[in-house]
Every structure is written in structure tokens, then in C-alpha cells.
Amino acid sequence: MEHTLTSPLDMHIHFREGAMLRTVAPLSAREFAGGVIMPNLVPPVDTLERLLRYRAEIESVTGAMNFSPYMTLFFRAYREEELRAARPHIIGIKLYPAGVTTNSEAGVQSIRDAEPTMEIMESLGIPLLVHGETAGFVLDREREFLPIYAHLARRFPRLTIVMEHITTREAVALLDEYPNLYATITLHHLQITLDDVAGGLLQPHLFCKPIAKRPEDRAALLQAALTPHPKVMFGSDSAPHPVHAKEAAACAAGVFSAPVALPLLADIFER
Ligand code: NCD
Ligand code: ZN
């Protein structure tokens, strides 16, 4: 069967900077029309100046490739003037709870303290993208975060909230509860379960946050993707690390799927 995708988007992608950016960005740009670029660099992308410099660096690599980088700021307490100035240049602001994933040390310590900024985002129409995990037991982190999504969706009914890289059937179900909740799903969470990561020989290249869950969770994600669910987007969460950081005794979290994302997605849909 032949499939024609006129402008596929990757709604969650890590490009990094420098040599890594130059290595990985072309792999996405040759196949995708655009991508939502994650801001968890060191230091994070949390000023307009840093964001514009980062976009220029991306464009210096992908400029000739007909690829649109949709930029995100790293969530912190922003003043209204800062967000008014940034709004034309961003597609959203990415919130990381402090310490839950790669380069999230500067993330939020308290959701309550983050709410004044969310109120400004709601009034300016800036979407909130969220890494929704607690610091709890690794298999329960996303489920434990779902009440926070529900609270935010109720408290800010006009704020567009994207539950990034959902991995559980409960998260899929939550989409139907609140009109302003959306989600991205990765390729790897449509393909693997925890068994593939740790059920045999340990597979560091399949280790990521959130960790892959149970077969019934994967089935719910596949159902949402293939139906298709109107509020679900593809976001690869392709997250490259140097080989020495992956094939190591304290392996970094992140699945690097950019080189194979589109053909493997097509394969899933065809099957
Ligand atoms: C991502 C990374 O390496 O930047 N890692 C991951 O396991 N997904 C961060 C993230 O999206 O959580
Ligand atoms: Zn990510």
C-alpha cells in the first residue's frame, strides 16, 4: 500500500545543541515538515534571547530543508511583558517538574507557585506542554500526575494543556474528561512495553522517561493513535544522548528514534 503524508509534524523532539544538533536535526528535517523543539538544554531555553539564538542555530543546520522549528520556552515564573514579547516566537511553554527527567533540575518545585504564570499564558493564548510525572514509584509516576492535569484543566479552562508522551490507559481516558486537554504519543510507546526494556538483557537504548508500561497500556495508546483520537498528536520524544551516556552503568533516559520514526509509524498504521 502507498501512503502520502504531505506535511508530517513531530510535536515533541529533542535536537540538543552544537555537534549533536548538527548530527540529529537533519534526520528529522529530511522527513518532517516541522517539529516542536524541546527547551531542556543546559542552561534551559528560558529567555527570548536564548530562544532566538537557539532557533538561529537550528536554522543554520536545517535551513535548506523546508523544516519549521516550532520553539518552546522552558517553564519558569514569567512576567506578563516577557510572555507578550515571546508569544509570536513560541508554540508553547514546556513545564518540567524539577528533577523528573533529563536536564529538568531547573523545573518547577510547586505547581501552586506556577499557577500565576499559567494564568498569564491562558490570557495570552499560549499552550502549556507538560512532562506529567511525579517523583513516585517509577511505574506510577504518570498515573499519580493525572489529578494535577485534571486540576489545571479545571482551574484554567481556556488554557490548552498538552500531556506530553502519555504512556497509560488512564491518561488516554482523561482526554475525554476535559476539552482543553490534549496529548502526544511517541513511536516507542506504541511499540514496546517494560518487558522489552528490562524483561531480558537490559536494553539501555529503550530506557526513557516515562518508562514503557504494561501491554494493556500500549493497547490503549495504539487504540487512541489508530482510531484516531482527535486530541492525540504524534510526538517522537526522540532524545539522543552520546553512546557513552547510554551504554553506561547509570544510563541516561531517552530513546533516539528520529532516523526511523516516520517509516516505523507508517508500518504500524499499515499493519
Ligand atoms: C528526554 C531527554 O533526554 O531530554 N528524555 C526522555 O527520557 N524522554 C527528556 C524528556 O522528554 O523527558
Ligand atoms: Zn521529551
mmCIF file of C-alpha atoms and ligand atoms in Angstrom:
data_model
loop_
_atom_site.group_PDB
_atom_site.id
_atom_site.type_symbol
_atom_site.label_atom_id
_atom_site.label_comp_id
_atom_site.label_asym_id
_atom_site.label_seq_id
_atom_site.Cartn_x
_atom_site.Cartn_y
_atom_site.Cartn_z
ATOM 1 C CA MET A 1 0.000 0.000 0.000
ATOM 2 C CA GLU A 2 1.184 3.549 -0.696
ATOM 3 C CA HIS A 3 0.782 6.358 1.830
ATOM 4 C CA THR A 4 1.178 10.051 1.095
ATOM 5 C CA LEU A 5 1.864 12.368 4.012
ATOM 6 C CA THR A 6 2.032 15.936 2.802
ATOM 7 C CA SER A 7 3.368 17.648 5.926
ATOM 8 C CA PRO A 8 4.008 15.336 8.864
ATOM 9 C CA LEU A 9 4.852 17.060 12.149
ATOM 10 C CA ASP A 10 6.845 15.773 15.085
ATOM 11 C CA MET A 11 5.167 17.522 18.008
ATOM 12 C CA HIS A 12 7.918 16.696 20.570
ATOM 13 C CA ILE A 13 11.564 16.481 19.580
ATOM 14 C CA HIS A 14 14.952 16.979 21.262
ATOM 15 C CA PHE A 15 17.598 18.467 18.979
ATOM 16 C CA ARG A 16 20.194 19.488 21.628
ATOM 17 C CA GLU A 17 22.926 21.939 20.533
ATOM 18 C CA GLY A 18 26.301 22.007 18.796
ATOM 19 C CA ALA A 19 27.673 18.808 17.295
ATOM 20 C CA MET A 20 24.684 16.721 18.465
ATOM 21 C CA LEU A 21 22.247 19.166 16.841
ATOM 22 C CA ARG A 22 24.216 19.048 13.600
ATOM 23 C CA THR A 23 24.120 15.242 13.690
ATOM 24 C CA VAL A 24 20.478 14.647 14.594
ATOM 25 C CA ALA A 25 18.426 17.593 13.272
ATOM 26 C CA PRO A 26 18.855 16.683 9.572
ATOM 27 C CA LEU A 27 17.463 13.208 10.315
ATOM 28 C CA SER A 28 14.149 14.777 11.364
ATOM 29 C CA ALA A 29 14.223 17.661 8.914
ATOM 30 C CA ARG A 30 14.568 15.416 5.870
ATOM 31 C CA GLU A 31 11.273 13.672 6.701
ATOM 32 C CA PHE A 32 9.168 16.029 8.791
ATOM 33 C CA ALA A 33 7.711 19.384 7.756
ATOM 34 C CA GLY A 34 8.239 20.727 11.243
ATOM 35 C CA GLY A 35 8.759 19.869 14.864
ATOM 36 C CA VAL A 36 8.106 21.169 18.359
ATOM 37 C CA ILE A 37 11.590 21.739 19.751
ATOM 38 C CA MET A 38 12.116 20.917 23.426
ATOM 39 C CA PRO A 39 13.872 23.536 25.610
ATOM 40 C CA ASN A 40 15.675 21.305 28.139
ATOM 41 C CA LEU A 41 19.166 22.427 27.211
ATOM 42 C CA VAL A 42 21.890 23.319 29.698
ATOM 43 C CA PRO A 43 21.161 26.067 30.687
ATOM 44 C CA PRO A 44 17.481 25.834 29.732
ATOM 45 C CA VAL A 45 15.878 27.935 26.991
ATOM 46 C CA ASP A 46 14.089 30.346 29.304
ATOM 47 C CA THR A 47 14.630 33.773 27.802
ATOM 48 C CA LEU A 48 13.542 35.141 24.433
ATOM 49 C CA GLU A 49 17.134 35.980 23.585
ATOM 50 C CA ARG A 50 18.301 32.409 24.241
ATOM 51 C CA LEU A 51 15.334 31.066 22.269
ATOM 52 C CA LEU A 52 16.046 33.213 19.219
ATOM 53 C CA ARG A 53 19.716 32.236 19.301
ATOM 54 C CA TYR A 54 18.731 28.560 19.567
ATOM 55 C CA ARG A 55 16.295 28.859 16.665
ATOM 56 C CA ALA A 56 19.002 30.508 14.570
ATOM 57 C CA GLU A 57 21.355 27.632 15.379
ATOM 58 C CA ILE A 58 18.702 25.106 14.307
ATOM 59 C CA GLU A 59 18.006 27.034 11.113
ATOM 60 C CA SER A 60 21.699 27.145 10.302
ATOM 61 C CA VAL A 61 21.540 23.327 10.187
ATOM 62 C CA THR A 62 18.077 22.721 8.677
ATOM 63 C CA GLY A 63 17.638 25.980 6.737
ATOM 64 C CA ALA A 64 17.730 24.420 3.287
ATOM 65 C CA MET A 65 15.469 21.511 4.271
ATOM 66 C CA ASN A 66 11.974 23.014 4.370
ATOM 67 C CA PHE A 67 11.554 22.291 8.078
ATOM 68 C CA SER A 68 9.774 24.598 10.531
ATOM 69 C CA PRO A 69 11.110 24.575 14.095
ATOM 70 C CA TYR A 70 8.250 25.412 16.479
ATOM 71 C CA MET A 71 10.019 26.763 19.537
ATOM 72 C CA THR A 72 9.154 26.285 23.213
ATOM 73 C CA LEU A 73 10.297 28.093 26.329
ATOM 74 C CA PHE A 74 11.274 26.215 29.481
ATOM 75 C CA PHE A 75 8.652 26.923 32.155
ATOM 76 C CA ARG A 76 9.579 29.274 34.995
ATOM 77 C CA ALA A 77 7.788 32.185 36.661
ATOM 78 C CA TYR A 78 7.483 34.628 33.744
ATOM 79 C CA ARG A 79 6.270 38.227 33.856
ATOM 80 C CA GLU A 80 3.462 39.243 31.511
ATOM 81 C CA GLU A 81 5.754 41.555 29.492
ATOM 82 C CA GLU A 82 8.172 38.674 28.885
ATOM 83 C CA LEU A 83 5.393 36.445 27.610
ATOM 84 C CA ARG A 84 3.859 39.151 25.441
ATOM 85 C CA ALA A 85 7.275 39.605 23.802
ATOM 86 C CA ALA A 86 7.849 35.865 23.407
ATOM 87 C CA ARG A 87 4.388 34.926 22.168
ATOM 88 C CA PRO A 88 4.980 35.496 18.417
ATOM 89 C CA HIS A 89 8.067 33.255 18.563
ATOM 90 C CA ILE A 90 6.771 30.253 20.510
ATOM 91 C CA ILE A 91 4.210 27.476 20.136
ATOM 92 C CA GLY A 92 4.060 26.819 23.877
ATOM 93 C CA ILE A 93 5.888 26.608 27.183
ATOM 94 C CA LYS A 94 7.154 23.268 28.465
ATOM 95 C CA LEU A 95 6.772 22.526 32.164
ATOM 96 C CA TYR A 96 9.070 20.006 33.832
ATOM 97 C CA PRO A 97 8.621 19.100 37.497
ATOM 98 C CA ALA A 98 12.117 19.585 38.968
ATOM 99 C CA GLY A 99 14.325 16.527 38.678
ATOM 100 C CA VAL A 100 11.957 14.079 36.927
ATOM 101 C CA THR A 101 13.910 13.729 33.689
ATOM 102 C CA THR A 102 16.999 14.764 31.688
ATOM 103 C CA ASN A 103 18.035 18.403 32.313
ATOM 104 C CA SER A 104 14.955 19.210 34.418
ATOM 105 C CA GLU A 105 16.807 20.410 37.512
ATOM 106 C CA ALA A 106 15.579 23.962 36.871
ATOM 107 C CA GLY A 107 11.965 22.745 36.636
ATOM 108 C CA VAL A 108 9.092 23.682 38.923
ATOM 109 C CA GLN A 109 9.165 22.758 42.612
ATOM 110 C CA SER A 110 5.497 23.511 43.221
ATOM 111 C CA ILE A 111 2.550 23.535 40.812
ATOM 112 C CA ARG A 112 0.756 26.074 43.015
ATOM 113 C CA ASP A 113 3.624 28.559 42.612
ATOM 114 C CA ALA A 114 3.450 28.001 38.845
ATOM 115 C CA GLU A 115 -0.207 28.995 38.586
ATOM 116 C CA PRO A 116 0.229 32.789 38.256
ATOM 117 C CA THR A 117 2.308 32.198 35.099
ATOM 118 C CA MET A 118 -0.303 29.771 33.784
ATOM 119 C CA GLU A 119 -2.949 32.430 34.303
ATOM 120 C CA ILE A 120 -0.974 34.813 32.084
ATOM 121 C CA MET A 121 -0.479 32.049 29.499
ATOM 122 C CA GLU A 122 -4.219 31.394 29.480
ATOM 123 C CA SER A 123 -4.985 35.064 28.931
ATOM 124 C CA LEU A 124 -2.413 35.325 26.105
ATOM 125 C CA GLY A 125 -3.434 32.020 24.471
ATOM 126 C CA ILE A 126 -0.062 30.310 24.991
ATOM 127 C CA PRO A 127 -0.329 26.491 25.281
ATOM 128 C CA LEU A 128 1.167 24.640 28.261
ATOM 129 C CA LEU A 129 3.148 21.482 27.441
ATOM 130 C CA VAL A 130 3.754 19.207 30.418
ATOM 131 C CA HIS A 131 6.090 16.385 31.374
ATOM 132 C CA GLY A 132 3.490 14.812 33.658
ATOM 133 C CA GLU A 133 5.319 12.653 36.145
ATOM 134 C CA THR A 134 5.679 12.759 39.934
ATOM 135 C CA ALA A 135 8.752 11.634 41.842
ATOM 136 C CA GLY A 136 6.889 8.487 42.982
ATOM 137 C CA PHE A 137 7.438 4.798 42.187
ATOM 138 C CA VAL A 138 8.600 4.645 38.578
ATOM 139 C CA LEU A 139 5.593 2.735 37.192
ATOM 140 C CA ASP A 140 3.107 5.014 38.992
ATOM 141 C CA ARG A 141 4.588 8.434 38.189
ATOM 142 C CA GLU A 142 2.288 9.292 35.300
ATOM 143 C CA ARG A 143 -0.867 7.978 36.980
ATOM 144 C CA GLU A 144 -0.017 9.985 40.106
ATOM 145 C CA PHE A 145 0.261 13.133 37.994
ATOM 146 C CA LEU A 146 -3.196 12.767 36.366
ATOM 147 C CA PRO A 147 -5.046 14.581 39.208
ATOM 148 C CA ILE A 148 -2.714 17.543 38.625
ATOM 149 C CA TYR A 149 -3.694 17.601 34.933
ATOM 150 C CA ALA A 150 -7.357 17.472 35.968
ATOM 151 C CA HIS A 151 -6.858 20.289 38.475
ATOM 152 C CA LEU A 152 -5.112 22.510 35.903
ATOM 153 C CA ALA A 153 -7.692 21.736 33.203
ATOM 154 C CA ARG A 154 -10.481 22.820 35.564
ATOM 155 C CA ARG A 155 -8.672 25.839 37.013
ATOM 156 C CA PHE A 156 -7.660 27.171 33.571
ATOM 157 C CA PRO A 157 -10.461 26.089 31.205
ATOM 158 C CA ARG A 158 -9.182 28.268 28.339
ATOM 159 C CA LEU A 159 -5.568 27.101 28.666
ATOM 160 C CA THR A 160 -4.568 24.484 26.079
ATOM 161 C CA ILE A 161 -2.722 21.762 28.004
ATOM 162 C CA VAL A 162 -0.730 19.043 26.245
ATOM 163 C CA MET A 163 0.014 15.883 28.197
ATOM 164 C CA GLU A 164 3.351 15.005 26.636
ATOM 165 C CA HIS A 165 4.319 11.414 25.773
ATOM 166 C CA ILE A 166 1.438 9.664 27.561
ATOM 167 C CA THR A 167 2.027 6.019 28.434
ATOM 168 C CA THR A 168 -1.023 4.784 30.357
ATOM 169 C CA ARG A 169 -4.606 3.883 29.508
ATOM 170 C CA GLU A 170 -5.728 6.193 32.342
ATOM 171 C CA ALA A 171 -4.081 9.158 30.600
ATOM 172 C CA VAL A 172 -5.871 8.256 27.362
ATOM 173 C CA ALA A 173 -9.166 8.167 29.258
ATOM 174 C CA LEU A 174 -8.516 11.587 30.816
ATOM 175 C CA LEU A 175 -8.543 13.170 27.336
ATOM 176 C CA ASP A 176 -12.290 12.664 27.172
ATOM 177 C CA GLU A 177 -12.919 14.373 30.526
ATOM 178 C CA TYR A 178 -11.627 17.888 29.729
ATOM 179 C CA PRO A 179 -11.969 19.730 26.413
ATOM 180 C CA ASN A 180 -8.701 21.642 26.915
ATOM 181 C CA LEU A 181 -6.522 18.536 27.452
ATOM 182 C CA TYR A 182 -4.549 17.139 24.503
ATOM 183 C CA ALA A 183 -1.747 14.560 24.282
ATOM 184 C CA THR A 184 1.264 13.441 22.321
ATOM 185 C CA ILE A 185 2.205 9.772 21.915
ATOM 186 C CA THR A 186 5.673 8.548 20.968
ATOM 187 C CA LEU A 187 6.565 5.828 18.486
ATOM 188 C CA HIS A 188 8.326 3.717 21.096
ATOM 189 C CA HIS A 189 5.377 3.697 23.499
ATOM 190 C CA LEU A 190 3.251 2.301 20.641
ATOM 191 C CA GLN A 191 5.797 -0.447 20.166
ATOM 192 C CA ILE A 192 7.352 -1.576 23.426
ATOM 193 C CA THR A 193 6.418 -2.445 26.996
ATOM 194 C CA LEU A 194 8.563 -2.636 30.115
ATOM 195 C CA ASP A 195 9.315 -6.226 29.119
ATOM 196 C CA ASP A 196 11.274 -5.002 26.110
ATOM 197 C CA VAL A 197 13.328 -2.676 28.323
ATOM 198 C CA ALA A 198 14.098 -4.904 31.271
ATOM 199 C CA GLY A 199 12.483 -8.319 30.723
ATOM 200 C CA GLY A 200 15.562 -9.903 29.176
ATOM 201 C CA LEU A 201 19.003 -8.408 28.797
ATOM 202 C CA LEU A 202 18.765 -4.759 29.813
ATOM 203 C CA GLN A 203 18.192 -2.502 26.786
ATOM 204 C CA PRO A 204 19.587 0.957 27.541
ATOM 205 C CA HIS A 205 18.511 2.350 24.170
ATOM 206 C CA LEU A 206 14.868 1.662 25.114
ATOM 207 C CA PHE A 207 15.200 3.325 28.528
ATOM 208 C CA CYS A 208 13.328 6.616 28.715
ATOM 209 C CA LYS A 209 11.079 8.777 30.849
ATOM 210 C CA PRO A 210 8.272 7.983 31.186
ATOM 211 C CA ILE A 211 9.282 4.326 31.282
ATOM 212 C CA ALA A 212 7.311 1.993 28.953
ATOM 213 C CA LYS A 213 4.419 0.369 30.823
ATOM 214 C CA ARG A 214 2.170 -2.722 30.539
ATOM 215 C CA PRO A 215 0.711 -4.409 27.425
ATOM 216 C CA GLU A 216 -2.770 -3.050 28.242
ATOM 217 C CA ASP A 217 -1.367 0.477 28.363
ATOM 218 C CA ARG A 218 0.283 0.030 24.992
ATOM 219 C CA ALA A 219 -3.011 -1.338 23.634
ATOM 220 C CA ALA A 220 -4.837 1.795 24.819
ATOM 221 C CA LEU A 221 -2.212 4.028 23.178
ATOM 222 C CA LEU A 222 -2.469 2.088 19.910
ATOM 223 C CA GLN A 223 -6.246 2.332 20.035
ATOM 224 C CA ALA A 224 -6.034 6.117 20.534
ATOM 225 C CA ALA A 225 -3.477 6.519 17.736
ATOM 226 C CA LEU A 226 -5.180 4.306 15.183
ATOM 227 C CA THR A 227 -8.819 5.274 15.808
ATOM 228 C CA PRO A 228 -7.602 8.093 15.525
ATOM 229 C CA HIS A 229 -8.342 10.085 18.642
ATOM 230 C CA PRO A 230 -8.971 13.726 17.623
ATOM 231 C CA LYS A 231 -6.897 15.120 20.508
ATOM 232 C CA VAL A 232 -3.815 12.958 20.061
ATOM 233 C CA MET A 233 -0.685 14.069 18.174
ATOM 234 C CA PHE A 234 2.490 12.286 17.226
ATOM 235 C CA GLY A 235 5.488 13.442 19.232
ATOM 236 C CA SER A 236 8.509 11.180 18.870
ATOM 237 C CA ASP A 237 10.302 12.412 22.006
ATOM 238 C CA SER A 238 13.397 11.348 20.102
ATOM 239 C CA ALA A 239 16.047 12.153 22.708
ATOM 240 C CA PRO A 240 19.631 11.492 21.662
ATOM 241 C CA HIS A 241 22.488 11.023 24.111
ATOM 242 C CA PRO A 242 26.148 10.242 23.370
ATOM 243 C CA VAL A 243 26.795 6.495 23.202
ATOM 244 C CA HIS A 244 28.953 6.668 26.336
ATOM 245 C CA ALA A 245 25.979 8.096 28.269
ATOM 246 C CA LYS A 246 23.585 5.357 27.067
ATOM 247 C CA GLU A 247 25.846 2.319 27.220
ATOM 248 C CA ALA A 248 26.862 3.009 30.760
ATOM 249 C CA ALA A 249 26.303 1.911 34.391
ATOM 250 C CA ALA A 250 23.981 4.914 35.014
ATOM 251 C CA CYS A 251 22.281 5.092 31.655
ATOM 252 C CA ALA A 252 20.713 8.391 30.564
ATOM 253 C CA ALA A 253 16.971 8.391 29.793
ATOM 254 C CA GLY A 254 15.910 8.895 26.201
ATOM 255 C CA VAL A 255 15.078 6.846 23.092
ATOM 256 C CA PHE A 256 16.666 8.152 19.911
ATOM 257 C CA SER A 257 14.112 7.324 17.210
ATOM 258 C CA ALA A 258 14.482 10.169 14.701
ATOM 259 C CA PRO A 259 16.223 8.139 11.965
ATOM 260 C CA VAL A 260 13.404 5.583 11.827
ATOM 261 C CA ALA A 261 10.373 7.439 13.174
ATOM 262 C CA LEU A 262 8.330 8.011 10.040
ATOM 263 C CA PRO A 263 8.837 4.619 8.331
ATOM 264 C CA LEU A 264 8.113 2.740 11.565
ATOM 265 C CA LEU A 265 4.974 4.806 12.156
ATOM 266 C CA ALA A 266 3.846 4.056 8.618
ATOM 267 C CA ASP A 267 4.471 0.375 9.313
ATOM 268 C CA ILE A 268 2.299 0.479 12.453
ATOM 269 C CA PHE A 269 -0.525 2.164 10.573
ATOM 270 C CA GLU A 270 -0.271 -0.259 7.675
ATOM 271 C CA ARG A 271 -0.373 -3.275 9.958
HETATM 272 C C1 NCD B 1 14.350 13.361 27.432
HETATM 273 C C2 NCD B 1 15.748 13.913 27.193
HETATM 274 O O1 NCD B 1 16.693 13.120 27.155
HETATM 275 O O2 NCD B 1 15.877 15.132 27.022
HETATM 276 N N1 NCD B 1 14.454 12.022 27.942
HETATM 277 C C3 NCD B 1 13.464 11.090 27.937
HETATM 278 O O3 NCD B 1 13.677 10.026 28.506
HETATM 279 N N2 NCD B 1 12.314 11.281 27.327
HETATM 280 C C4 NCD B 1 13.632 14.257 28.336
HETATM 281 C C5 NCD B 1 12.143 14.036 28.367
HETATM 282 O O4 NCD B 1 11.433 14.298 27.392
HETATM 283 O O5 NCD B 1 11.660 13.566 29.397
HETATM 284 ZN ZN ZN B 2 11.000 14.820 25.666
#
